[in-house]
Amino acid sequence: MKKALLPFCLLALLAALVSGCTNTSKLVSRGLKAEVTSIVRAPDGSVTASWRVTNDNIVAYIFNRVRAKIYLNGTYLGLLTNDTPLAIPANTMSVRSGQVTGGDPAARRALDAAVTQGSASYRVDSQVTICIYDDTFEESKLTAAGTVTVKAE
């Protein structure tokens, strides 16, 4: 009886160890989507992106920090950074806008072409810090793609 119980206990211990070491970021961010809704180039050349976070979950979230790399027609446009906490209520969305920094001459050419066309395909790769509880934070990655309106002021 003891010999049959030992392999079962070892298997249960191994399963407990493996499940305790899993990455929960995909579980935390499931049902969250961060999308770019518009891109505007100002007369001084600065670029502002409006973005929206959709929460299809039954719990609210707080994003403490967002770092989003934005690509227009496959060309890296720049980085949107938000360090102001953003509350995302359950089953709803939150909208923000922010300055896009970085980029290079290729990014300016891609932006010029997109302004001329009025829209462009985009991809956004976001790294978000989610406040889980008090001082407990979870880093998650969100990726979205689609078509965005691009205009100049």
Short mmCIF file of N, CA, C and O in Angstrom, two decimals, residues 44-134:
data_model
loop_
_atom_site.label_atom_id
_atom_site.label_comp_id
_atom_site.label_asym_id
_atom_site.label_seq_id
_atom_site.Cartn_x
_atom_site.Cartn_y
_atom_site.Cartn_z
N ASP A 44 3.58 71.86 -35.31
CA ASP A 44 4.99 71.84 -34.88
C ASP A 44 5.67 70.49 -35.10
O ASP A 44 6.84 70.31 -34.76
N GLY A 45 4.94 69.53 -35.66
CA GLY A 45 5.50 68.21 -35.95
C GLY A 45 5.28 67.18 -34.86
O GLY A 45 5.57 66.00 -35.05
N SER A 46 4.79 67.60 -33.69
CA SER A 46 4.54 66.64 -32.62
C SER A 46 3.36 65.74 -33.00
O SER A 46 2.49 66.12 -33.78
N VAL A 47 3.35 64.56 -32.44
CA VAL A 47 2.34 63.56 -32.78
C VAL A 47 1.60 63.15 -31.50
O VAL A 47 2.22 62.86 -30.48
N THR A 48 0.26 63.15 -31.59
CA THR A 48 -0.58 62.72 -30.48
C THR A 48 -1.41 61.53 -30.93
O THR A 48 -1.96 61.54 -32.03
N ALA A 49 -1.48 60.52 -30.09
CA ALA A 49 -2.31 59.35 -30.38
C ALA A 49 -3.41 59.24 -29.32
O ALA A 49 -3.14 59.40 -28.13
N SER A 50 -4.62 59.01 -29.78
CA SER A 50 -5.72 58.69 -28.87
C SER A 50 -5.82 57.17 -28.82
O SER A 50 -5.71 56.51 -29.85
N TRP A 51 -6.03 56.64 -27.63
CA TRP A 51 -6.09 55.20 -27.47
C TRP A 51 -7.18 54.83 -26.48
O TRP A 51 -7.62 55.64 -25.67
N ARG A 52 -7.65 53.62 -26.61
CA ARG A 52 -8.75 53.14 -25.79
C ARG A 52 -8.41 51.76 -25.26
O ARG A 52 -7.84 50.93 -25.96
N VAL A 53 -8.77 51.56 -24.00
CA VAL A 53 -8.63 50.24 -23.38
C VAL A 53 -10.03 49.71 -23.12
O VAL A 53 -10.84 50.36 -22.47
N THR A 54 -10.31 48.55 -23.68
CA THR A 54 -11.60 47.90 -23.49
C THR A 54 -11.44 46.76 -22.50
O THR A 54 -10.52 45.96 -22.61
N ASN A 55 -12.35 46.72 -21.52
CA ASN A 55 -12.33 45.69 -20.49
C ASN A 55 -13.62 44.88 -20.59
O ASN A 55 -14.68 45.35 -20.22
N ASP A 56 -13.53 43.67 -21.10
CA ASP A 56 -14.69 42.79 -21.23
C ASP A 56 -14.90 41.92 -20.00
O ASP A 56 -15.76 41.03 -20.01
N ASN A 57 -14.13 42.16 -18.96
CA ASN A 57 -14.21 41.33 -17.74
C ASN A 57 -15.26 41.87 -16.77
O ASN A 57 -15.76 42.97 -16.92
N ILE A 58 -15.54 41.09 -15.74
CA ILE A 58 -16.51 41.50 -14.72
C ILE A 58 -15.85 42.18 -13.53
O ILE A 58 -16.51 42.50 -12.56
N VAL A 59 -14.55 42.41 -13.63
CA VAL A 59 -13.81 43.12 -12.58
C VAL A 59 -13.15 44.37 -13.18
O VAL A 59 -12.81 44.40 -14.36
N ALA A 60 -12.99 45.38 -12.37
CA ALA A 60 -12.31 46.62 -12.80
C ALA A 60 -10.80 46.44 -12.68
O ALA A 60 -10.32 45.62 -11.90
N TYR A 61 -10.06 47.23 -13.44
CA TYR A 61 -8.61 47.21 -13.41
C TYR A 61 -8.08 48.62 -13.23
O TYR A 61 -8.74 49.59 -13.61
N ILE A 62 -6.87 48.72 -12.73
CA ILE A 62 -6.15 49.99 -12.70
C ILE A 62 -4.81 49.76 -13.37
O ILE A 62 -4.02 48.92 -12.95
N PHE A 63 -4.57 50.51 -14.46
CA PHE A 63 -3.28 50.48 -15.13
C PHE A 63 -2.43 51.56 -14.48
O PHE A 63 -2.76 52.73 -14.54
N ASN A 64 -1.34 51.18 -13.87
CA ASN A 64 -0.43 52.16 -13.26
C ASN A 64 0.49 52.79 -14.29
O ASN A 64 0.87 53.94 -14.15
N ARG A 65 0.85 52.02 -15.31
CA ARG A 65 1.77 52.52 -16.34
C ARG A 65 1.49 51.80 -17.65
O ARG A 65 1.19 50.61 -17.66
N VAL A 66 1.60 52.56 -18.74
CA VAL A 66 1.44 51.99 -20.07
C VAL A 66 2.59 52.48 -20.94
O VAL A 66 2.91 53.67 -20.96
N ARG A 67 3.22 51.55 -21.64
CA ARG A 67 4.24 51.85 -22.64
C ARG A 67 3.78 51.16 -23.92
O ARG A 67 3.70 49.93 -23.96
N ALA A 68 3.45 51.95 -24.94
CA ALA A 68 2.90 51.39 -26.17
C ALA A 68 3.76 51.77 -27.37
O ALA A 68 3.94 52.96 -27.65
N LYS A 69 4.29 50.78 -28.06
CA LYS A 69 5.03 51.01 -29.30
C LYS A 69 4.02 50.97 -30.44
O LYS A 69 3.31 49.98 -30.61
N ILE A 70 4.00 52.06 -31.23
CA ILE A 70 3.02 52.18 -32.31
C ILE A 70 3.74 52.06 -33.65
O ILE A 70 4.76 52.72 -33.88
N TYR A 71 3.17 51.22 -34.52
CA TYR A 71 3.70 51.02 -35.87
C TYR A 71 2.62 51.43 -36.87
O TYR A 71 1.46 51.05 -36.72
N LEU A 72 3.01 52.24 -37.88
CA LEU A 72 2.10 52.63 -38.96
C LEU A 72 2.57 51.98 -40.24
O LEU A 72 3.73 52.15 -40.64
N ASN A 73 1.69 51.24 -40.88
CA ASN A 73 2.03 50.54 -42.13
C ASN A 73 3.35 49.78 -42.01
O ASN A 73 4.18 49.79 -42.91
N GLY A 74 3.59 49.19 -40.84
CA GLY A 74 4.78 48.38 -40.60
C GLY A 74 6.01 49.15 -40.17
O GLY A 74 7.04 48.55 -39.89
N THR A 75 5.93 50.49 -40.13
CA THR A 75 7.08 51.32 -39.74
C THR A 75 6.89 51.82 -38.31
O THR A 75 5.81 52.31 -37.97
N TYR A 76 7.93 51.69 -37.50
CA TYR A 76 7.86 52.15 -36.11
C TYR A 76 7.65 53.66 -36.08
O TYR A 76 8.45 54.43 -36.62
N LEU A 77 6.53 54.10 -35.49
CA LEU A 77 6.21 55.52 -35.39
C LEU A 77 6.79 56.14 -34.14
O LEU A 77 7.33 57.24 -34.16
N GLY A 78 6.67 55.44 -33.01
CA GLY A 78 7.19 55.98 -31.76
C GLY A 78 6.55 55.30 -30.56
O GLY A 78 5.82 54.33 -30.68
N LEU A 79 6.85 55.87 -29.40
CA LEU A 79 6.43 55.30 -28.12
C LEU A 79 5.45 56.25 -27.43
O LEU A 79 5.73 57.44 -27.28
N LEU A 80 4.34 55.70 -27.03
CA LEU A 80 3.36 56.43 -26.23
C LEU A 80 3.53 55.97 -24.79
O LEU A 80 3.54 54.77 -24.52
N THR A 81 3.70 56.91 -23.87
CA THR A 81 3.93 56.58 -22.47
C THR A 81 2.85 57.24 -21.62
O THR A 81 2.54 58.41 -21.82
N ASN A 82 2.29 56.48 -20.69
CA ASN A 82 1.31 57.02 -19.75
C ASN A 82 1.66 56.52 -18.36
O ASN A 82 1.60 55.33 -18.10
N ASP A 83 2.05 57.45 -17.46
CA ASP A 83 2.38 57.09 -16.08
C ASP A 83 1.30 57.51 -15.10
O ASP A 83 1.48 57.36 -13.90
N THR A 84 0.19 58.04 -15.60
CA THR A 84 -0.93 58.42 -14.74
C THR A 84 -1.85 57.22 -14.61
O THR A 84 -2.25 56.64 -15.62
N PRO A 85 -2.21 56.82 -13.38
CA PRO A 85 -3.10 55.67 -13.22
C PRO A 85 -4.40 55.83 -14.02
O PRO A 85 -4.97 56.91 -14.10
N LEU A 86 -4.80 54.74 -14.64
CA LEU A 86 -5.98 54.72 -15.49
C LEU A 86 -6.93 53.64 -14.98
O LEU A 86 -6.58 52.46 -14.98
N ALA A 87 -8.12 54.06 -14.55
CA ALA A 87 -9.12 53.10 -14.08
C ALA A 87 -9.93 52.60 -15.27
O ALA A 87 -10.37 53.40 -16.10
N ILE A 88 -10.10 51.31 -15.34
CA ILE A 88 -10.89 50.70 -16.40
C ILE A 88 -12.01 49.91 -15.74
O ILE A 88 -11.80 48.80 -15.26
N PRO A 89 -13.22 50.49 -15.67
CA PRO A 89 -14.33 49.79 -15.02
C PRO A 89 -14.68 48.48 -15.75
O PRO A 89 -14.32 48.30 -16.92
N ALA A 90 -15.38 47.62 -15.06
CA ALA A 90 -15.79 46.34 -15.63
C ALA A 90 -16.73 46.56 -16.80
O ALA A 90 -17.56 47.47 -16.79
N ASN A 91 -16.60 45.73 -17.82
CA ASN A 91 -17.47 45.74 -19.01
C ASN A 91 -17.61 47.11 -19.65
O ASN A 91 -18.71 47.50 -20.05
N THR A 92 -16.54 47.83 -19.76
CA THR A 92 -16.59 49.16 -20.37
C THR A 92 -15.22 49.50 -20.95
O THR A 92 -14.37 48.63 -21.08
N MET A 93 -15.01 50.76 -21.29
CA MET A 93 -13.72 51.18 -21.85
C MET A 93 -13.32 52.52 -21.27
O MET A 93 -14.15 53.28 -20.77
N SER A 94 -12.03 52.80 -21.35
CA SER A 94 -11.48 54.09 -20.96
C SER A 94 -10.67 54.62 -22.13
O SER A 94 -10.00 53.86 -22.83
N VAL A 95 -10.75 55.94 -22.33
CA VAL A 95 -10.08 56.57 -23.46
C VAL A 95 -9.08 57.59 -22.94
O VAL A 95 -9.36 58.32 -22.00
N ARG A 96 -7.93 57.63 -23.58
CA ARG A 96 -6.88 58.60 -23.25
C ARG A 96 -6.20 59.04 -24.53
O ARG A 96 -6.32 58.40 -25.57
N SER A 97 -5.42 60.09 -24.43
CA SER A 97 -4.55 60.48 -25.53
C SER A 97 -3.22 60.90 -24.95
O SER A 97 -3.13 61.28 -23.78
N GLY A 98 -2.17 60.79 -25.75
CA GLY A 98 -0.85 61.12 -25.26
C GLY A 98 0.12 61.38 -26.39
O GLY A 98 -0.15 61.03 -27.56
N GLN A 99 1.22 61.97 -26.04
CA GLN A 99 2.28 62.32 -26.98
C GLN A 99 3.03 61.06 -27.42
O GLN A 99 3.36 60.22 -26.59
N VAL A 100 3.29 60.96 -28.70
CA VAL A 100 4.10 59.87 -29.24
C VAL A 100 5.51 60.42 -29.44
O VAL A 100 5.70 61.42 -30.12
N THR A 101 6.49 59.80 -28.81
CA THR A 101 7.87 60.27 -28.88
C THR A 101 8.73 59.25 -29.60
O THR A 101 8.37 58.07 -29.70
N GLY A 102 9.87 59.71 -30.05
CA GLY A 102 10.79 58.81 -30.74
C GLY A 102 10.54 58.85 -32.23
O GLY A 102 10.08 59.84 -32.78
N GLY A 103 10.82 57.77 -32.87
CA GLY A 103 10.67 57.73 -34.32
C GLY A 103 11.92 58.27 -35.00
O GLY A 103 12.84 58.76 -34.38
N ASP A 104 11.95 58.18 -36.31
CA ASP A 104 13.10 58.60 -37.10
C ASP A 104 12.58 59.14 -38.43
O ASP A 104 11.37 59.28 -38.61
N PRO A 105 13.46 59.44 -39.39
CA PRO A 105 12.98 59.93 -40.69
C PRO A 105 12.00 58.97 -41.38
O PRO A 105 11.06 59.41 -42.03
N ALA A 106 12.21 57.68 -41.23
CA ALA A 106 11.28 56.72 -41.83
C ALA A 106 9.90 56.84 -41.19
O ALA A 106 8.87 56.72 -41.87
N ALA A 107 9.86 57.10 -39.88
CA ALA A 107 8.57 57.29 -39.19
C ALA A 107 7.87 58.53 -39.71
O ALA A 107 6.65 58.53 -39.92
N ARG A 108 8.63 59.60 -39.94
CA ARG A 108 8.03 60.83 -40.48
C ARG A 108 7.48 60.61 -41.88
O ARG A 108 6.41 61.10 -42.22
N ARG A 109 8.21 59.85 -42.69
CA ARG A 109 7.72 59.54 -44.05
C ARG A 109 6.44 58.70 -43.99
O ARG A 109 5.49 58.95 -44.73
N ALA A 110 6.42 57.72 -43.10
CA ALA A 110 5.22 56.88 -42.96
C ALA A 110 4.04 57.71 -42.47
O ALA A 110 2.91 57.53 -42.93
N LEU A 111 4.30 58.65 -41.55
CA LEU A 111 3.24 59.52 -41.04
C LEU A 111 2.74 60.45 -42.14
O LEU A 111 1.53 60.64 -42.29
N ASP A 112 3.65 61.02 -42.93
CA ASP A 112 3.25 61.88 -44.05
C ASP A 112 2.36 61.13 -45.03
O ASP A 112 1.34 61.64 -45.48
N ALA A 113 2.74 59.91 -45.37
CA ALA A 113 1.95 59.10 -46.30
C ALA A 113 0.57 58.78 -45.70
O ALA A 113 -0.44 58.83 -46.41
N ALA A 114 0.53 58.49 -44.42
CA ALA A 114 -0.74 58.18 -43.76
C ALA A 114 -1.65 59.41 -43.70
O ALA A 114 -2.87 59.30 -43.87
N VAL A 115 -1.06 60.59 -43.45
CA VAL A 115 -1.85 61.83 -43.43
C VAL A 115 -2.45 62.07 -44.81
O VAL A 115 -3.63 62.44 -44.94
N THR A 116 -1.68 61.85 -45.84
CA THR A 116 -2.17 62.02 -47.21
C THR A 116 -3.34 61.08 -47.50
O THR A 116 -4.33 61.48 -48.12
N GLN A 117 -3.24 59.84 -47.04
CA GLN A 117 -4.31 58.85 -47.26
C GLN A 117 -5.48 59.03 -46.30
O GLN A 117 -6.58 58.58 -46.58
N GLY A 118 -5.24 59.64 -45.14
CA GLY A 118 -6.29 59.82 -44.15
C GLY A 118 -6.42 58.68 -43.16
O GLY A 118 -7.14 58.79 -42.17
N SER A 119 -5.75 57.58 -43.43
CA SER A 119 -5.77 56.44 -42.51
C SER A 119 -4.56 55.55 -42.82
O SER A 119 -3.89 55.72 -43.83
N ALA A 120 -4.33 54.60 -41.93
CA ALA A 120 -3.22 53.66 -42.10
C ALA A 120 -3.49 52.42 -41.29
O ALA A 120 -4.26 52.45 -40.32
N SER A 121 -2.84 51.34 -41.67
CA SER A 121 -2.90 50.15 -40.82
C SER A 121 -1.92 50.38 -39.67
O SER A 121 -0.89 51.02 -39.85
N TYR A 122 -2.27 49.87 -38.52
CA TYR A 122 -1.40 50.06 -37.37
C TYR A 122 -1.28 48.77 -36.59
O TYR A 122 -2.11 47.87 -36.70
N ARG A 123 -0.24 48.72 -35.79
CA ARG A 123 -0.07 47.68 -34.77
C ARG A 123 0.43 48.39 -33.53
O ARG A 123 1.26 49.30 -33.61
N VAL A 124 -0.08 48.01 -32.39
CA VAL A 124 0.40 48.58 -31.13
C VAL A 124 0.76 47.44 -30.20
O VAL A 124 -0.03 46.52 -29.99
N ASP A 125 1.99 47.49 -29.70
CA ASP A 125 2.48 46.51 -28.72
C ASP A 125 2.61 47.24 -27.39
O ASP A 125 3.46 48.11 -27.24
N SER A 126 1.74 46.90 -26.45
CA SER A 126 1.68 47.61 -25.17
C SER A 126 2.22 46.76 -24.04
O SER A 126 1.93 45.56 -23.96
N GLN A 127 2.97 47.38 -23.18
CA GLN A 127 3.43 46.78 -21.92
C GLN A 127 2.71 47.55 -20.83
O GLN A 127 2.91 48.76 -20.69
N VAL A 128 1.84 46.88 -20.08
CA VAL A 128 1.05 47.56 -19.06
C VAL A 128 1.37 47.00 -17.68
O VAL A 128 1.63 45.81 -17.53
N THR A 129 1.35 47.89 -16.70
CA THR A 129 1.51 47.49 -15.31
C THR A 129 0.15 47.62 -14.66
O THR A 129 -0.40 48.73 -14.58
N ILE A 130 -0.40 46.50 -14.22
CA ILE A 130 -1.74 46.46 -13.64
C ILE A 130 -1.63 46.33 -12.14
O ILE A 130 -0.91 45.46 -11.63
N CYS A 131 -2.33 47.19 -11.42
CA CYS A 131 -2.39 47.09 -9.96
C CYS A 131 -3.40 46.01 -9.60
O CYS A 131 -4.59 46.13 -9.91
N ILE A 132 -2.94 44.95 -8.97
CA ILE A 132 -3.81 43.85 -8.59
C ILE A 132 -4.42 44.10 -7.22
O ILE A 132 -5.63 43.98 -7.04
N TYR A 133 -3.59 44.45 -6.28
CA TYR A 133 -4.06 44.70 -4.92
C TYR A 133 -2.98 45.46 -4.17
O TYR A 133 -1.84 45.01 -4.10
N ASP A 134 -3.33 46.61 -3.61
CA ASP A 134 -2.39 47.45 -2.86
C ASP A 134 -1.06 47.61 -3.60
O ASP A 134 -0.99 48.33 -4.58
#
